[in-house]
Tab-separated table of C-alpha atoms in Angstrom:
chain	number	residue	atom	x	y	z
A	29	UNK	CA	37.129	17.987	-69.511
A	30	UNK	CA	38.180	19.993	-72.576
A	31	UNK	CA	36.999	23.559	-72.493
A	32	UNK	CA	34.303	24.879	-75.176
A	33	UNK	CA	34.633	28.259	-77.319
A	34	UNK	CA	31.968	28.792	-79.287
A	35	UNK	CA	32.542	31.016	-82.477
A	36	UNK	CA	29.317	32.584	-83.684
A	37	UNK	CA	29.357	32.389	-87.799
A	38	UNK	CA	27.287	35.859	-88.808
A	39	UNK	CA	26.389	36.918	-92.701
A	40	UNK	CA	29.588	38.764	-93.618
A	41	UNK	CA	31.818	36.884	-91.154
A	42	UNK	CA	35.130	35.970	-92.576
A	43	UNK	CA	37.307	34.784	-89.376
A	44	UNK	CA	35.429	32.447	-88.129
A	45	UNK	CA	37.321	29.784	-89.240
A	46	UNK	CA	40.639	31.490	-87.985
A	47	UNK	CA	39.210	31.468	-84.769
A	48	UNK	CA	38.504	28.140	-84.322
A	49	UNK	CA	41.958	27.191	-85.286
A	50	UNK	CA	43.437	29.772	-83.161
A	51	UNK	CA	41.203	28.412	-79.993
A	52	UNK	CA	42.685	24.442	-81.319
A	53	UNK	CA	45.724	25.390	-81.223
A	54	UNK	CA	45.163	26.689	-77.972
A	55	UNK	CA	43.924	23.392	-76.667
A	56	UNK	CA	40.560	24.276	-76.493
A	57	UNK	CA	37.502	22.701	-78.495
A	58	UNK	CA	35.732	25.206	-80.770
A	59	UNK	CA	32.250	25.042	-80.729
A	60	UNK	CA	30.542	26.993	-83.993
A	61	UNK	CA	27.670	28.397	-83.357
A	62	UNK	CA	24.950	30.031	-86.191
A	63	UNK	CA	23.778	33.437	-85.585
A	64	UNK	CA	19.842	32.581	-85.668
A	65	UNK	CA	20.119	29.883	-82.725
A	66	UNK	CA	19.381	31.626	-79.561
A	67	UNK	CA	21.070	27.746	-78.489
A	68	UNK	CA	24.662	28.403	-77.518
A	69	UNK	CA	25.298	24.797	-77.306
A	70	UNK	CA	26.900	24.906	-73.399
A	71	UNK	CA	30.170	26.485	-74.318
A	72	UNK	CA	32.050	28.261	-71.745
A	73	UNK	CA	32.958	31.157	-73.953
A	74	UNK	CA	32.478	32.611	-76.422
A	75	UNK	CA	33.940	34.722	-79.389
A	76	UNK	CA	32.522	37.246	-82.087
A	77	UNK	CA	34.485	36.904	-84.728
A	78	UNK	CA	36.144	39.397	-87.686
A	79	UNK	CA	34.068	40.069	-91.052
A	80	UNK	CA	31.668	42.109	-92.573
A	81	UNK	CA	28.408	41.166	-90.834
A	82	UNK	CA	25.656	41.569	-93.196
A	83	UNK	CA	28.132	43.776	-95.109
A	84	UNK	CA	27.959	46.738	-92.579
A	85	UNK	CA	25.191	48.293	-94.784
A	86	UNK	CA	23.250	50.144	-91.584
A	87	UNK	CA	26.178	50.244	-89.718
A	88	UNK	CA	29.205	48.019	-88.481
A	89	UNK	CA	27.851	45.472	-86.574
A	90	UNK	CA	24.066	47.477	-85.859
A	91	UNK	CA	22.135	44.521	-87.489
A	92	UNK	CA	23.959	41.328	-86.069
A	93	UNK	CA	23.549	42.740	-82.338
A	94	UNK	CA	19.477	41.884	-83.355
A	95	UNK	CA	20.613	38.122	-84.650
A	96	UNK	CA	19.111	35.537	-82.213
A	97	UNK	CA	22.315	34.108	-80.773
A	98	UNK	CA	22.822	37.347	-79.409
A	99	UNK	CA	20.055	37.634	-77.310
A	100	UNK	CA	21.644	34.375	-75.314
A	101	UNK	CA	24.980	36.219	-76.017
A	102	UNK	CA	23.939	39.354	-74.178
A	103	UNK	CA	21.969	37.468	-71.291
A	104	UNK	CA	24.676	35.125	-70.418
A	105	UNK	CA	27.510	37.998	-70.473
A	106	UNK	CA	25.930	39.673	-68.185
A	107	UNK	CA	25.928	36.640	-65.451
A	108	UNK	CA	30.071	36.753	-66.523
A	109	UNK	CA	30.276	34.291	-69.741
A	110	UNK	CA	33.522	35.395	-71.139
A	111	UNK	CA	33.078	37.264	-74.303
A	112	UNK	CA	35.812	38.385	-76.960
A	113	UNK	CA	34.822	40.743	-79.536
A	114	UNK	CA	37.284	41.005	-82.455
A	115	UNK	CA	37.157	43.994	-85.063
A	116	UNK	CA	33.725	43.354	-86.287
A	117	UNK	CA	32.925	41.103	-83.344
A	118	UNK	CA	34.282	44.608	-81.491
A	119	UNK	CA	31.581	46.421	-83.087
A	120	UNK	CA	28.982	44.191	-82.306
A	121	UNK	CA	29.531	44.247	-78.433
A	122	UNK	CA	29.272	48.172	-78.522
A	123	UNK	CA	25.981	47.675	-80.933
A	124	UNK	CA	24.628	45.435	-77.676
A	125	UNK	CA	25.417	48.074	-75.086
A	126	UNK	CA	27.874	45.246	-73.812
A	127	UNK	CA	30.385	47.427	-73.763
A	128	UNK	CA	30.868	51.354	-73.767
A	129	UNK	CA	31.441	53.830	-76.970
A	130	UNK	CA	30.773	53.139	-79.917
A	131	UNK	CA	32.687	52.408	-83.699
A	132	UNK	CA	33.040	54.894	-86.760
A	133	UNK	CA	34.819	54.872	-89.755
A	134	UNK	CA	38.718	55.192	-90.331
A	135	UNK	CA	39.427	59.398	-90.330
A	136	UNK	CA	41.355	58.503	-93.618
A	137	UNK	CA	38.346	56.878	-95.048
A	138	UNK	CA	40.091	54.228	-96.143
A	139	UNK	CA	40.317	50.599	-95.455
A	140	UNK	CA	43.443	49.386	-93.753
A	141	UNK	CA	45.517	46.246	-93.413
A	142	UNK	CA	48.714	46.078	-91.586
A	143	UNK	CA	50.810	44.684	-89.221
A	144	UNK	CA	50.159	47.026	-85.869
A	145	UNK	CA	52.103	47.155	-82.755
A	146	UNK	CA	49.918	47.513	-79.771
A	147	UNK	CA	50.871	47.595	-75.681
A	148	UNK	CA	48.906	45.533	-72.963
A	149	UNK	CA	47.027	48.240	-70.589
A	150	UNK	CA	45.309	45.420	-68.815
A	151	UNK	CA	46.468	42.082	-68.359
A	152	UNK	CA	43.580	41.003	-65.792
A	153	UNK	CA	40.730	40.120	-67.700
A	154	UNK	CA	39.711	36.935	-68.438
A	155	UNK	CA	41.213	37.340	-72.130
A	156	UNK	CA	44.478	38.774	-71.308
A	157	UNK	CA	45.820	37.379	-68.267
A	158	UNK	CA	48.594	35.880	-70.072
A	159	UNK	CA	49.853	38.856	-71.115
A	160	UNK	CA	51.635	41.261	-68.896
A	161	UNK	CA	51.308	44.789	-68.064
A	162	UNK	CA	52.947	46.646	-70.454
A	163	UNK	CA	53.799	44.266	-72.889
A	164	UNK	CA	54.109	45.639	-76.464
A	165	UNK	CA	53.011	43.102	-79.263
A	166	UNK	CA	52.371	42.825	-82.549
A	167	UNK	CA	49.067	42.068	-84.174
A	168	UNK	CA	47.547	42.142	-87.682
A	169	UNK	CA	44.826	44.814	-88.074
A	170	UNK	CA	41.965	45.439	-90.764
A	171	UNK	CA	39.466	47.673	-90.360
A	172	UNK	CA	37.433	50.277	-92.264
A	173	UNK	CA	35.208	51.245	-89.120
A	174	UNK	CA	38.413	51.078	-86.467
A	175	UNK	CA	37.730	54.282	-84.924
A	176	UNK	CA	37.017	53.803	-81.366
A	177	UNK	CA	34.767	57.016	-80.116
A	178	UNK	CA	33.006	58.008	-76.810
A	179	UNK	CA	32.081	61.310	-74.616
A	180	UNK	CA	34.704	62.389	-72.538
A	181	UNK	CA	33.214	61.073	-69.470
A	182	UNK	CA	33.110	57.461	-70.577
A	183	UNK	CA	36.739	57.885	-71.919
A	184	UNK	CA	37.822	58.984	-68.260
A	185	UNK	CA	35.826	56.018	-66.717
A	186	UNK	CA	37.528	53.591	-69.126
A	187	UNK	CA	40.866	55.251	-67.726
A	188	UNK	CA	40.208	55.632	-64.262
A	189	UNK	CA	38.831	52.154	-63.843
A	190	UNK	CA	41.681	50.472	-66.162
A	191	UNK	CA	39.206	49.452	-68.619
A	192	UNK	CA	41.612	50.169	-71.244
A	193	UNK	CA	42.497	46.836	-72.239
A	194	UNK	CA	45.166	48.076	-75.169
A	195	UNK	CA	46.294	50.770	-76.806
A	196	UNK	CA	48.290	51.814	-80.209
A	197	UNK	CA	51.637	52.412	-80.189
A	198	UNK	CA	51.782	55.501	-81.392
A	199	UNK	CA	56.266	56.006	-81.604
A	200	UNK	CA	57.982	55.053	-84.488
A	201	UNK	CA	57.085	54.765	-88.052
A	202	UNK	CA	53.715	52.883	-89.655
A	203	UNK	CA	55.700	51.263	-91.763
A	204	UNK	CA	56.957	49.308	-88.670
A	205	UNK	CA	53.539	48.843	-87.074
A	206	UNK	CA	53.173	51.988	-84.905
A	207	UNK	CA	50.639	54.754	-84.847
A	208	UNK	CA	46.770	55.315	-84.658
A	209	UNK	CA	45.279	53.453	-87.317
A	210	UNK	CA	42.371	54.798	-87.549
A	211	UNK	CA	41.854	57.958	-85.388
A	212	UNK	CA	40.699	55.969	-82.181
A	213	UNK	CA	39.999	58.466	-79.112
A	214	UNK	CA	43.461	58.116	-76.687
A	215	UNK	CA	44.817	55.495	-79.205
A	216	UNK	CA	42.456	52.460	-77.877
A	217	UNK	CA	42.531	49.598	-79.772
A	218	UNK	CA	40.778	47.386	-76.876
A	219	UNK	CA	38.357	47.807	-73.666
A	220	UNK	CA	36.800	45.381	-70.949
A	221	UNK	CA	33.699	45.721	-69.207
A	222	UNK	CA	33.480	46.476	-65.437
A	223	UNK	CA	34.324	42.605	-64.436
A	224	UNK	CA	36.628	41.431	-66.758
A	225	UNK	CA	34.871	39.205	-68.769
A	226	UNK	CA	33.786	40.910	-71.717
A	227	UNK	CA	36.437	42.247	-74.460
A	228	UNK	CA	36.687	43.700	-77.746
A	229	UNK	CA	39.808	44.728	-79.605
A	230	UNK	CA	39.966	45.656	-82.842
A	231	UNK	CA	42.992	43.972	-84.624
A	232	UNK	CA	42.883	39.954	-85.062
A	233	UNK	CA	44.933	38.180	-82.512
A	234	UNK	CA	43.946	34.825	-84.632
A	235	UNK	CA	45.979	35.706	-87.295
A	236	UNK	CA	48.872	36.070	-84.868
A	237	UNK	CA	49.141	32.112	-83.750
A	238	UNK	CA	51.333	30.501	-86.207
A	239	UNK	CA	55.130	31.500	-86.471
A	240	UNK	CA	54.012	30.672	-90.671
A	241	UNK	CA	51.471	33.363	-90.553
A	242	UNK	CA	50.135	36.462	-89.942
A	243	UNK	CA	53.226	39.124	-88.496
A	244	UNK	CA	54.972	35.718	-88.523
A	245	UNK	CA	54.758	35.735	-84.300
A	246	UNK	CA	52.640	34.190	-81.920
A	247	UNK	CA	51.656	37.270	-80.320
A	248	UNK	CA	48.082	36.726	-80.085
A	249	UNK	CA	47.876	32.935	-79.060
A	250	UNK	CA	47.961	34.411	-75.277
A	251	UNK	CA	44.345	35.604	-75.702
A	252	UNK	CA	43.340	32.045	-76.353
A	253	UNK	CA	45.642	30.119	-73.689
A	254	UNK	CA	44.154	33.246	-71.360
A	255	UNK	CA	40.617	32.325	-71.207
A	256	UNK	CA	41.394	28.588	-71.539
A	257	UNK	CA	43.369	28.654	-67.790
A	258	UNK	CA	40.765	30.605	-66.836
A	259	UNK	CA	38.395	28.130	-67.462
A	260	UNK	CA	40.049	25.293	-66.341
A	261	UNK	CA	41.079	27.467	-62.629
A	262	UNK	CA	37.476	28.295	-62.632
């Protein structure tokens, strides 16, 4: 049986589509699902997609974490539904307390879109496991609320527990993709939850699946083909 991702479509959402492709290509079926049906149609997984969810105006992501489908979202991720936040999606998860910290806006105060090199902290969730430890790779990123904050306790948790899912690469030049973005506490660009299940990033691995596309690598089909063998293993 083919595996279903579901790809909630919010007000403001502008990957969606992306998404779907990228979990096609992957050799999964995407499943879209509308943010005011608590009905998440029996997927297995499930993504938040990039965007501008009702155009950030309280706060990135604060009003979509009240959207119906998340209620399901929330419920089910606890019992261990995989989850995969991206950027906006990202924001969302920390809006729903379903993951730690929280989102504010770039310290340049501007909007950014690049090409960003990131490494793999964490290649043992159910997003990532194709990736290795380690691993430096190279993702598109867009963002004007990229800047990953929490207390200083939290920040240690994250670290001692290996919740750090990715990180910027912070060596080189930005012309070339390295560097903090967006002035993200210890350069993260990506955390997991306690068992693995739930992660948000904020650059777009679905815009990194096509060698016509994107950073013109497939650096980010390995989040897709991640969750897929773990579904099928399950």
């Amino acid at each position: 049986m083919t595996a279903r991702i579901g790809v909630v479509t919010f007000p403001g959402s502008l990957d969606d589509r992306d998404t779907q492709r990228a979990i096609r290509l992957a050799g999964a079926e995407p499943v879209a699902l509308w943010h005011k049906d608590k009905d998440l149609k029996q997927v297995d997984a499930v993504v938040l997609p990039g965007g501008f969810s009702y155009g950030d105006y309280l706060r990135a992501g604060a009003i979509s974490r009240f959207s119906p489908v998340m209620e399901t979202v929330i419920e089910q991720a606890k019992a261990g539904l995989p989850v995969l936040g991206i950027c906006n999606g990202f924001q969302i998860l920390t809006e729903a307390h379903l993951l730690p910290g929280g989102m504010l806006g770039n310290d340049h105060l501007h909007f950014i879109c690049r090409d960003q090199k990131l490494r793999v902290e964490n290649a043992e969730t159910s997003w990532t496991s194709d990736y290795t430890a380690g691993q430096e790779i190279h993702i598109p990123l867009k963002n004007m609320d990229g800047r990953y904050v929490a207390d200083a306790y939290t920040l240690d948790k994250l670290e001692a527990e290996g919740r750090v899912a990715f990180r910027y690469l912070v060596r080189g030049e930005a012309a070339d993709g390295y560097g903090n973005p967006n002035g993200s506490l210890r350069d993260i660009a990506g955390i997991t939850n306690e068992a693995g299940n739930v992660v948000g990033l904020m650059p777009h691995p679905e815009h990194a699946v096509e060698p016509l596309i994107g950073t013109g690598r497939t650096d980010g089909l390995p989040f897709f083909t991640s969750i897929l063998k773990k579904l099928v293993n399950a």
